[in-house]
Tab-separated table of C-alpha atoms and ligand atoms in Angstrom:
chain	number	residue	atom	x	y	z
A	1	MET	CA	-10.625	9.080	33.193
A	2	GLU	CA	-8.367	6.404	34.553
A	3	SER	CA	-4.951	7.117	36.129
A	4	VAL	CA	-1.634	6.787	34.265
A	5	GLN	CA	-1.062	3.920	37.345
A	6	ALA	CA	-4.210	2.056	36.218
A	7	ILE	CA	-3.475	2.267	32.546
A	8	LYS	CA	0.279	0.667	33.148
A	9	GLN	CA	-1.340	-1.952	35.533
A	10	ARG	CA	-3.941	-3.108	32.873
A	11	PHE	CA	-1.341	-3.135	30.112
A	12	GLY	CA	1.363	-4.245	31.247
A	13	ILE	CA	3.458	-1.295	30.985
A	14	ILE	CA	6.914	-1.091	33.861
A	15	GLY	CA	8.577	1.991	34.274
A	16	ASN	CA	8.195	5.084	36.321
A	17	ASP	CA	9.784	7.510	34.188
A	18	ILE	CA	8.334	10.931	33.517
A	19	SER	CA	8.308	11.065	29.773
A	20	LEU	CA	7.043	7.850	29.659
A	21	ASN	CA	4.425	8.912	32.334
A	22	ARG	CA	3.263	11.591	30.165
A	23	ALA	CA	3.333	9.810	26.576
A	24	ILE	CA	0.540	7.272	28.456
A	25	GLU	CA	-1.402	10.751	30.057
A	26	LYS	CA	-1.535	11.716	26.183
A	27	ALA	CA	-2.704	8.564	25.117
A	28	ILE	CA	-5.656	9.072	27.803
A	29	ARG	CA	-6.701	12.638	26.778
A	30	VAL	CA	-6.672	12.166	23.019
A	31	SER	CA	-8.440	8.742	23.019
A	32	PRO	CA	-12.369	9.933	23.428
A	33	THR	CA	-11.791	11.901	20.412
A	34	ASP	CA	-11.355	11.175	16.648
A	35	ILE	CA	-8.212	12.771	16.467
A	36	SER	CA	-5.283	10.668	14.525
A	37	VAL	CA	-2.328	10.036	16.252
A	38	LEU	CA	1.190	9.640	15.090
A	39	VAL	CA	3.556	7.327	17.716
A	40	THR	CA	7.175	7.965	17.363
A	41	GLY	CA	10.503	6.341	19.254
A	42	GLU	CA	13.104	3.880	18.267
A	43	SER	CA	12.290	0.139	17.003
A	44	GLY	CA	11.797	-1.884	20.562
A	45	VAL	CA	10.502	1.009	22.886
A	46	GLY	CA	7.124	-0.342	23.319
A	47	LYS	CA	4.745	1.766	20.713
A	48	GLU	CA	2.151	-1.171	20.111
A	49	SER	CA	0.858	-0.233	23.238
A	50	ILE	CA	-0.443	3.242	22.556
A	51	PRO	CA	-2.194	2.490	19.700
A	52	LYS	CA	-4.402	-0.405	22.248
A	53	ILE	CA	-4.887	2.141	25.024
A	54	ILE	CA	-6.754	4.433	22.528
A	55	HIS	CA	-9.079	2.198	21.312
A	56	GLN	CA	-10.286	0.734	24.490
A	57	LEU	CA	-10.152	3.886	26.444
A	58	SER	CA	-12.469	4.978	23.273
A	59	HIS	CA	-16.190	5.277	22.539
A	60	ARG	CA	-14.831	2.522	19.462
A	61	LYS	CA	-13.661	0.124	21.991
A	62	HIS	CA	-16.544	-2.483	21.204
A	63	SER	CA	-15.590	-2.428	17.155
A	64	LYS	CA	-13.002	-3.834	16.069
A	65	TYR	CA	-9.235	-3.076	16.258
A	66	ILE	CA	-6.802	-3.721	13.304
A	67	ALA	CA	-2.988	-3.449	13.564
A	68	VAL	CA	-1.451	-3.295	10.184
A	69	ASN	CA	2.190	-3.878	9.757
A	70	CYS	CA	2.815	-1.616	6.363
A	71	GLY	CA	6.199	-2.560	6.035
A	72	ALA	CA	5.167	-6.724	5.963
A	73	ILE	CA	2.921	-6.134	3.169
A	74	PRO	CA	4.418	-6.605	-0.657
A	75	GLU	CA	3.810	-3.125	-2.541
A	76	GLY	CA	1.709	-5.027	-4.643
A	77	THR	CA	-0.829	-6.235	-2.645
A	78	ILE	CA	-1.295	-3.313	0.085
A	79	ASP	CA	-3.855	-1.565	-1.792
A	80	SER	CA	-6.044	-4.479	-1.739
A	81	GLU	CA	-5.433	-5.881	1.577
A	82	LEU	CA	-6.242	-1.893	2.868
A	83	PHE	CA	-9.102	-0.736	0.890
A	84	GLY	CA	-10.389	-4.317	-0.497
A	85	HIS	CA	-10.684	-4.949	-4.075
A	86	GLU	CA	-13.433	-6.340	-6.861
A	87	LYS	CA	-13.654	-9.751	-8.475
A	88	GLY	CA	-11.349	-9.697	-11.500
A	89	ALA	CA	-9.554	-6.510	-10.322
A	90	PHE	CA	-5.906	-8.180	-10.780
A	91	THR	CA	-5.091	-11.514	-11.998
A	92	GLY	CA	-5.788	-13.983	-9.243
A	93	ALA	CA	-8.927	-12.086	-7.696
A	94	THR	CA	-11.401	-14.770	-8.223
A	95	GLN	CA	-13.850	-13.070	-5.693
A	96	SER	CA	-13.921	-9.612	-4.004
A	97	ARG	CA	-12.864	-8.872	-0.835
A	98	ASN	CA	-13.164	-6.289	1.548
A	99	GLY	CA	-10.394	-4.252	3.216
A	100	TYR	CA	-9.294	-3.730	6.863
A	101	PHE	CA	-10.991	0.107	6.383
A	102	GLU	CA	-14.361	-1.659	5.212
A	103	VAL	CA	-14.073	-4.428	8.285
A	104	ALA	CA	-12.991	-1.581	10.834
A	105	ASP	CA	-15.901	0.512	9.945
A	106	GLY	CA	-16.537	1.932	13.712
A	107	GLY	CA	-13.261	1.045	15.105
A	108	THR	CA	-9.812	1.677	15.300
A	109	ILE	CA	-6.607	0.830	12.713
A	110	PHE	CA	-3.517	0.753	13.699
A	111	LEU	CA	-0.838	1.456	11.078
A	112	ASP	CA	2.550	-0.103	12.219
A	113	GLU	CA	5.257	1.179	10.233
A	114	VAL	CA	3.249	3.960	8.217
A	115	GLY	CA	6.473	5.397	6.716
A	116	GLU	CA	6.873	1.758	4.741
A	117	LEU	CA	3.656	2.692	2.788
A	118	PRO	CA	4.160	3.195	-0.938
A	119	LEU	CA	3.208	6.726	-2.531
A	120	THR	CA	0.220	5.318	-4.294
A	121	THR	CA	-1.334	3.724	-1.225
A	122	GLN	CA	-0.333	7.179	0.661
A	123	VAL	CA	-3.045	9.352	-1.785
A	124	ARG	CA	-5.253	6.589	-0.707
A	125	LEU	CA	-4.894	6.994	3.022
A	126	LEU	CA	-5.088	10.735	2.803
A	127	ARG	CA	-8.049	10.642	1.098
A	128	ILE	CA	-9.833	8.031	3.733
A	129	LEU	CA	-8.246	10.856	6.252
A	130	GLU	CA	-9.802	13.861	4.770
A	131	ASN	CA	-13.636	12.788	4.193
A	132	GLY	CA	-13.585	8.755	4.919
A	133	GLU	CA	-13.900	7.997	1.150
A	134	PHE	CA	-11.696	5.056	-0.259
A	135	ILE	CA	-12.546	3.099	-3.651
A	136	LYS	CA	-11.840	-0.683	-3.892
A	137	VAL	CA	-9.312	-1.779	-6.627
A	138	GLY	CA	-10.776	-2.613	-9.202
A	139	SER	CA	-13.854	-0.529	-8.447
A	140	SER	CA	-15.038	2.961	-9.434
A	141	LYS	CA	-17.427	3.454	-6.762
A	142	VAL	CA	-16.863	5.307	-3.688
A	143	GLN	CA	-17.398	3.951	-0.096
A	144	LYS	CA	-17.361	5.506	3.164
A	145	THR	CA	-15.793	4.198	6.533
A	146	ASP	CA	-15.331	5.632	9.859
A	147	VAL	CA	-12.444	4.640	11.145
A	148	ARG	CA	-9.877	6.453	13.947
A	149	ILE	CA	-6.138	5.958	12.897
A	150	VAL	CA	-3.406	5.607	14.991
A	151	ALA	CA	0.279	5.799	13.304
A	152	ALA	CA	3.642	4.275	14.583
A	153	THR	CA	7.355	4.751	12.962
A	154	ASN	CA	10.469	4.457	14.055
A	155	SER	CA	12.206	6.015	10.925
A	156	ASN	CA	12.894	9.790	10.634
A	157	MET	CA	9.667	11.297	8.861
A	158	PHE	CA	11.232	14.353	7.973
A	159	ASP	CA	14.236	12.328	6.572
A	160	ALA	CA	11.643	10.720	4.397
A	161	ILE	CA	9.616	13.566	3.446
A	162	LYS	CA	13.009	15.363	2.228
A	163	LYS	CA	13.820	12.141	-0.056
A	164	GLU	CA	10.103	12.240	-1.323
A	165	LYS	CA	9.286	9.040	-0.002
A	166	PHE	CA	6.575	10.166	2.357
A	167	ARG	CA	4.093	12.787	1.724
A	168	GLU	CA	4.274	16.184	3.574
A	169	ASP	CA	0.315	16.417	3.749
A	170	LEU	CA	-0.518	12.763	4.762
A	171	TYR	CA	2.683	13.637	7.062
A	172	TYR	CA	0.694	16.293	8.882
A	173	ARG	CA	-2.833	14.331	8.677
A	174	LEU	CA	-1.498	11.700	10.568
A	175	SER	CA	0.427	13.930	13.270
A	176	THR	CA	-2.334	15.967	14.693
A	177	VAL	CA	-1.028	14.612	17.981
A	178	GLU	CA	2.707	13.047	18.337
A	179	ILE	CA	3.064	10.709	21.161
A	180	HIS	CA	7.022	10.531	21.664
A	181	LEU	CA	8.469	7.207	23.617
A	182	PRO	CA	11.636	7.716	24.606
A	183	ALA	CA	14.614	5.048	24.021
A	184	LEU	CA	15.766	3.346	27.035
A	185	ARG	CA	18.663	4.924	27.531
A	186	GLN	CA	17.077	7.881	28.313
A	187	ARG	CA	14.901	6.230	31.116
A	188	LYS	CA	17.588	4.708	33.097
A	189	GLU	CA	15.830	4.566	36.193
A	190	ASP	CA	13.231	2.056	34.561
A	191	ILE	CA	16.616	-0.354	33.193
A	192	HIS	CA	16.852	-1.898	36.147
A	193	LEU	CA	13.018	-2.271	36.952
A	194	LEU	CA	12.308	-3.661	33.847
A	195	PHE	CA	15.038	-6.853	34.192
A	196	ARG	CA	13.645	-7.702	37.210
A	197	LYS	CA	10.667	-7.801	36.172
A	198	PHE	CA	11.455	-10.182	33.085
A	199	ALA	CA	13.972	-12.259	35.177
A	200	SER	CA	10.807	-12.958	37.303
A	201	ASP	CA	8.546	-13.495	34.280
A	202	PHE	CA	11.139	-15.846	32.855
A	203	ALA	CA	11.769	-18.039	35.816
A	204	ILE	CA	7.948	-18.582	36.402
A	205	LYS	CA	7.649	-19.749	32.934
A	206	TYR	CA	11.056	-21.650	32.359
A	207	LYS	CA	10.371	-22.829	36.068
A	208	MET	CA	13.804	-21.396	37.372
A	209	PRO	CA	14.756	-19.885	40.275
A	210	THR	CA	15.110	-15.915	39.383
A	211	ILE	CA	18.720	-14.692	38.072
A	212	ARG	CA	19.960	-11.714	39.855
A	213	LEU	CA	22.426	-9.088	38.735
A	214	SER	CA	25.504	-8.539	40.936
A	215	ASP	CA	26.147	-4.617	41.697
A	216	ASP	CA	28.583	-4.180	38.955
A	217	ALA	CA	26.528	-6.197	36.351
A	218	THR	CA	23.561	-3.823	37.547
A	219	SER	CA	25.815	-0.550	36.987
A	220	MET	CA	26.711	-2.195	33.561
A	221	ILE	CA	22.898	-2.440	32.342
A	222	ILE	CA	22.303	0.874	33.023
A	223	LYS	CA	25.096	2.182	31.110
A	224	TYR	CA	24.654	-0.048	28.274
A	225	ARG	CA	23.349	1.821	25.343
A	226	TRP	CA	20.396	-0.855	24.133
A	227	ASN	CA	20.146	0.101	20.548
A	228	GLY	CA	17.246	-2.615	20.691
A	229	ASN	CA	15.490	-0.780	23.542
A	230	ILE	CA	12.991	-2.969	25.921
A	231	ARG	CA	12.922	-5.640	23.174
A	232	GLN	CA	16.599	-6.153	23.599
A	233	LEU	CA	16.505	-5.955	27.404
A	234	ARG	CA	13.792	-8.947	27.308
A	235	ASN	CA	15.709	-11.406	25.091
A	236	VAL	CA	18.646	-10.558	27.566
A	237	ALA	CA	17.100	-11.258	30.188
A	238	GLU	CA	15.455	-14.356	28.680
A	239	GLN	CA	18.581	-15.664	27.336
A	240	ILE	CA	20.387	-15.446	30.263
A	241	SER	CA	17.705	-17.273	32.754
A	242	VAL	CA	17.878	-20.034	29.955
A	243	LEU	CA	21.327	-20.283	29.527
A	244	GLU	CA	22.971	-19.362	32.880
A	245	GLN	CA	23.433	-22.071	35.629
A	246	THR	CA	24.853	-19.873	38.498
A	247	ARG	CA	22.027	-17.258	39.278
A	248	LEU	CA	24.021	-14.490	40.173
A	249	ILE	CA	25.156	-12.804	36.956
A	250	SER	CA	28.388	-11.349	37.061
A	251	THR	CA	30.011	-8.827	34.844
A	252	GLU	CA	31.910	-11.422	32.669
A	253	THR	CA	28.802	-13.021	32.277
A	254	LEU	CA	26.502	-10.373	31.504
A	255	LYS	CA	29.094	-8.638	28.584
A	256	ASN	CA	28.679	-12.081	26.453
A	257	TYR	CA	25.104	-10.986	25.822
A	258	LEU	CA	25.682	-7.345	25.305
A	259	PRO	CA	27.275	-6.601	21.670
A	260	ASN	CA	29.539	-3.839	21.602
A	261	MET	CA	30.407	-4.086	25.332
A	262	GLY	CA	33.392	-2.104	26.410
A	263	SER	CA	32.277	0.896	24.144
A	264	ASN	CA	30.047	3.294	24.816
A	265	LEU	CA	30.165	4.730	21.500
A	266	PRO	CA	26.992	4.421	19.472
A	267	ALA	CA	27.355	1.264	17.657
A	268	VAL	CA	27.938	2.167	14.174
A	269	VAL	CA	24.619	1.942	11.774
A	270	ARG	CA	25.486	0.896	8.100
A	271	ARG	CA	24.192	2.832	5.669
A	272	THR	CA	25.023	1.133	2.766
A	273	LYS	CA	24.249	-2.331	2.078
A	274	SER	CA	27.057	-4.714	0.388
A	275	ASP	CA	25.827	-7.986	-1.498
A	276	GLY	CA	26.448	-10.666	0.692
A	277	ASP	CA	24.800	-8.750	3.752
A	278	PHE	CA	21.539	-9.583	4.241
A	279	SER	CA	20.400	-8.271	7.893
A	280	THR	CA	16.866	-8.907	7.408
A	281	GLU	CA	14.205	-10.919	5.672
A	282	ARG	CA	12.912	-8.095	3.359
A	283	GLU	CA	16.554	-7.482	2.305
A	284	ILE	CA	16.725	-10.955	1.142
A	285	LEU	CA	13.584	-10.531	-0.777
A	286	TYR	CA	14.363	-7.037	-2.140
A	287	LYS	CA	17.766	-9.393	-3.563
A	288	VAL	CA	15.474	-12.027	-4.913
A	289	LEU	CA	13.372	-9.700	-6.697
A	290	PHE	CA	16.538	-7.815	-7.963
A	291	ASP	CA	17.537	-10.751	-9.467
A	292	MET	CA	13.981	-11.557	-11.142
A	293	LYS	CA	13.798	-8.083	-12.259
A	294	ARG	CA	17.682	-8.858	-13.841
A	295	ASP	CA	16.488	-11.790	-15.535
A	296	LEU	CA	13.069	-10.822	-16.755
A	297	ASN	CA	15.126	-7.814	-18.525
A	298	ASP	CA	17.252	-9.952	-20.105
A	299	LEU	CA	14.347	-11.991	-21.447
A	300	LYS	CA	12.851	-9.423	-22.772
A	301	LYS	CA	15.968	-8.182	-24.802
A	302	LEU	CA	16.367	-11.965	-26.037
A	303	THR	CA	12.496	-11.702	-26.919
A	304	MET	CA	12.701	-8.671	-28.881
A	305	GLU	CA	15.726	-9.635	-30.717
A	306	LEU	CA	14.352	-12.992	-31.509
A	307	MET	CA	11.026	-11.343	-32.732
A	308	GLU	CA	13.484	-8.729	-35.189
A	309	ASN	CA	15.530	-11.513	-36.254
A	310	GLY	CA	14.077	-14.756	-35.465
A	311	ASN	CA	15.725	-17.498	-34.047
A	312	THR	CA	19.281	-17.042	-35.919
A	313	LYS	CA	22.396	-18.271	-35.432
A	314	ASP	CA	23.509	-14.431	-35.130
A	315	VAL	CA	20.928	-13.590	-32.139
A	316	GLN	CA	22.437	-16.756	-30.009
A	317	LYS	CA	25.859	-15.695	-30.715
A	318	ASP	CA	25.205	-11.931	-29.665
A	319	ASN	CA	23.622	-13.086	-26.748
A	320	GLU	CA	25.487	-16.254	-25.780
A	321	GLY	CA	26.289	-14.583	-22.473
A	322	LEU	CA	22.579	-13.892	-21.589
A	323	ILE	CA	21.411	-17.344	-23.187
A	324	ARG	CA	23.928	-18.869	-20.716
A	325	LYS	CA	22.517	-16.800	-17.788
A	326	ILE	CA	19.118	-17.180	-17.936
A	327	TYR	CA	18.912	-20.729	-18.752
A	328	ARG	CA	21.649	-22.114	-16.579
A	329	GLY	CA	20.955	-25.147	-14.222
A	330	GLU	CA	19.861	-24.627	-10.706
A	331	ASP	CA	23.144	-26.473	-9.794
A	332	ASP	CA	25.333	-24.235	-11.624
A	333	MET	CA	23.275	-20.880	-10.727
A	334	ASP	CA	24.196	-21.324	-6.809
A	335	LYS	CA	27.894	-22.122	-7.526
A	336	GLU	CA	28.084	-18.960	-9.824
A	337	ASP	CA	26.331	-17.068	-7.475
A	338	ASP	CA	28.455	-18.159	-4.437
A	339	GLU	CA	31.350	-17.152	-6.492
A	340	ILE	CA	30.321	-13.658	-7.794
A	341	LEU	CA	29.753	-12.873	-3.763
A	342	ALA	CA	32.971	-14.666	-2.938
A	343	ILE	CA	34.266	-12.226	-5.443
A	344	THR	CA	32.612	-8.839	-4.500
A	345	GLN	CA	33.041	-9.406	-1.031
A	346	GLN	CA	36.506	-7.590	-1.458
A	347	SER	CA	34.532	-4.883	-2.981
A	348	THR	CA	33.661	-1.660	-2.010
A	349	PRO	CA	29.264	-1.678	-1.021
A	350	LEU	CA	27.612	-1.792	-4.267
A	351	VAL	CA	24.929	0.511	-3.861
A	352	SER	CA	22.976	2.785	-0.877
A	353	ILE	CA	19.185	1.165	-0.737
A	354	ALA	CA	18.687	4.325	2.203
A	355	GLU	CA	18.829	6.966	-0.656
A	356	PRO	CA	16.843	5.931	-4.041
A	357	LYS	CA	16.915	8.739	-6.458
A	358	ASP	CA	13.249	8.233	-7.212
A	359	LYS	CA	11.093	6.044	-5.441
A	360	TYR	CA	9.311	5.067	-8.799
A	361	HIS	CA	12.659	4.080	-9.944
A	362	PHE	CA	14.100	2.388	-7.126
A	363	VAL	CA	14.328	-1.465	-8.663
A	364	GLU	CA	15.768	-0.059	-12.251
A	365	ASP	CA	18.380	2.026	-10.154
A	366	ILE	CA	19.735	-0.353	-7.985
A	367	GLU	CA	19.442	-2.948	-10.501
A	368	GLU	CA	21.428	-1.428	-13.209
A	369	GLU	CA	24.493	0.523	-10.382
A	370	GLU	CA	24.841	-3.165	-9.219
A	371	THR	CA	25.317	-4.834	-12.270
A	372	LEU	CA	27.541	-2.272	-13.827
A	373	SER	CA	29.538	-2.722	-10.667
A	374	LEU	CA	29.785	-6.253	-10.033
A	375	HIS	CA	31.019	-6.633	-13.982
A	376	ASP	CA	33.416	-4.348	-13.856
A	377	LYS	CA	34.687	-5.411	-10.749
A	378	GLU	CA	34.710	-8.873	-11.674
A	379	LEU	CA	36.616	-8.225	-15.169
A	380	GLU	CA	38.846	-6.386	-13.269
A	381	LEU	CA	39.694	-8.703	-10.946
A	382	ILE	CA	39.863	-11.203	-13.176
A	383	LYS	CA	42.276	-9.408	-15.726
A	384	LYS	CA	44.940	-8.705	-13.108
A	385	SER	CA	44.847	-12.670	-11.802
A	386	LEU	CA	45.378	-13.284	-15.578
A	387	GLU	CA	48.215	-11.170	-15.848
A	388	ARG	CA	49.734	-11.733	-12.511
A	389	HIS	CA	49.692	-15.735	-13.821
A	390	LYS	CA	51.196	-14.704	-17.255
A	391	GLY	CA	47.773	-15.978	-18.490
A	392	LYS	CA	47.843	-19.476	-16.642
A	393	ARG	CA	44.101	-20.105	-16.214
A	394	LYS	CA	44.390	-22.940	-13.246
A	395	LEU	CA	46.495	-20.497	-10.804
A	396	ALA	CA	43.811	-17.287	-11.829
A	397	ALA	CA	41.316	-19.560	-11.407
A	398	ALA	CA	42.454	-21.062	-7.794
A	399	GLU	CA	43.386	-17.162	-6.959
A	400	LEU	CA	39.961	-16.211	-7.618
A	401	GLY	CA	37.984	-19.381	-5.733
A	402	ILE	CA	35.954	-20.279	-8.980
A	403	SER	CA	36.751	-23.174	-11.429
A	404	GLU	CA	38.629	-23.110	-14.180
A	405	ARG	CA	35.782	-23.827	-16.356
A	406	THR	CA	33.960	-21.063	-14.843
A	407	LEU	CA	36.882	-19.045	-15.281
A	408	TYR	CA	36.880	-19.804	-19.132
A	409	ARG	CA	33.502	-18.904	-19.358
A	410	LYS	CA	34.115	-15.676	-18.148
A	411	ILE	CA	36.618	-15.185	-20.586
A	412	LYS	CA	34.764	-15.460	-23.376
A	413	GLN	CA	32.013	-13.362	-22.101
A	414	PHE	CA	34.261	-10.499	-20.775
A	415	ASP	CA	35.913	-11.076	-24.289
A	416	LEU	CA	39.225	-10.984	-22.856
B	1	ATP	N1	7.290	-0.358	29.492
B	1	ATP	C1	6.996	-1.531	29.200
B	1	ATP	N2	6.820	-2.690	29.666
B	1	ATP	C2	6.892	-4.115	29.877
B	1	ATP	N3	7.287	-4.209	28.487
B	1	ATP	C3	7.251	-3.358	27.322
B	1	ATP	C4	7.124	-2.203	27.543
B	1	ATP	N4	7.691	-1.779	26.441
B	1	ATP	C5	7.841	-2.948	25.817
B	1	ATP	N5	7.902	-3.499	26.302
B	1	ATP	C6	7.703	-5.002	25.573
B	1	ATP	O1	8.956	-4.888	24.904
B	1	ATP	C7	8.721	-5.385	23.239
B	1	ATP	C8	9.028	-4.129	22.197
B	1	ATP	O2	7.764	-3.904	22.068
B	1	ATP	P1	7.119	-3.196	20.900
B	1	ATP	O3	6.763	-3.921	19.801
B	1	ATP	O4	5.659	-2.595	21.229
B	1	ATP	O5	8.026	-2.093	20.186
B	1	ATP	P2	8.147	-1.295	19.171
B	1	ATP	O6	8.086	0.051	19.453
B	1	ATP	O7	6.499	-1.171	18.501
B	1	ATP	O8	9.345	-1.209	18.262
B	1	ATP	P3	9.266	-1.365	16.622
B	1	ATP	O9	9.397	-0.219	15.909
B	1	ATP	O10	10.447	-2.428	16.401
B	1	ATP	O11	8.181	-2.142	16.037
B	1	ATP	C9	7.464	-6.027	23.106
B	1	ATP	O12	7.396	-7.494	24.095
B	1	ATP	C10	6.579	-5.328	24.411
B	1	ATP	O13	5.471	-5.786	25.660
B	2	MG	MG1	6.181	-2.241	16.714
């Protein structure tokens, strides 16, 4: 059996912390078996090396190793990606396709961010774990596969189970053995070592002398919280290597690269999102999806009315606001969205994305709360502004930061 030290060298893992060594030792021990492993730890702690070690030290090493980021695949296509689909299974399925579980037969699949799997996919995964059986999307034929599963998560799975976003039975199946990687702040001894290693790597990469930290700066990186763990440390080392001219780095310089420096209090993690705050690409996509969903609902309502009443003047009049909203021009749309955002920025957060009531009604719930809250807030602001300016639209529009034309439309829309 290879030693922990040899594995660290082979996989480029830096650090001598005892809990890191224990995690690697556990990976070595479990690798010859087919036991499912769940790797846990904060973002950026190095979870991705563990499944690679397990695969390489197993009898499966000559078969495929496939890493799947479950959080990055849209809910609508994940079943087809993982389990494959038959020709004609859905619009656009012009060919049948083998999923990862079929392709990796005899090998290992790494399911990263497993907590993000939709509930329906979780059911299929449970079946694979129980007896190796799966069914392609759009097929009725049961197929067999022999795949070892290693999963990883940086989120609290018990929380997800409590909120019924993750199946408890699947969690226990996946985590027969759990390997936990410590946060960087819990391996203080490794921080400077890692920094020196990264500084030296970047010096070679960018053909520059290696940066060094002053004694005070060294103490500073050891005390820092490193919420983004090794990934953040690596980025900081790279930025300083490239951007700083002086190679001896003082605390003054270092501070510029460490967010929230000067406070060792835990950084505030915002659980609620406001309309104007998109910290990740996924959130932007959610926003686009919510908007599309809202438009779709509006269109459905309009179509239904047209079917029931025909294209009468009354339908048009009753739905004036809707029609304008759906069919307004692109320019107008951008402008209006900007304006809505400008108004809501002063408002309280709209929805808590972290706590949907029911997985299946997630999109619907948010959409309704969001619409209500937006309109109420807007309405209230417009009313107050008009009162303050004794009905003078020009002044109210200027105060609200919107054009007079938009204000006029809103007055009509809200029947003010
Ligand atoms: N012990 C280590 N030695 C050297 N580099 C490391 C070590 N641990 C992590 N890294 C590097 O840090 C970066 C982040 O690691 P990794 O992608 O495995 O994080 P993660 O735990 O999977 O995070 P996330 O949950 O955000 O996906 C990678 O560039 C990786 O090579
Ligand atoms: Mg990862």
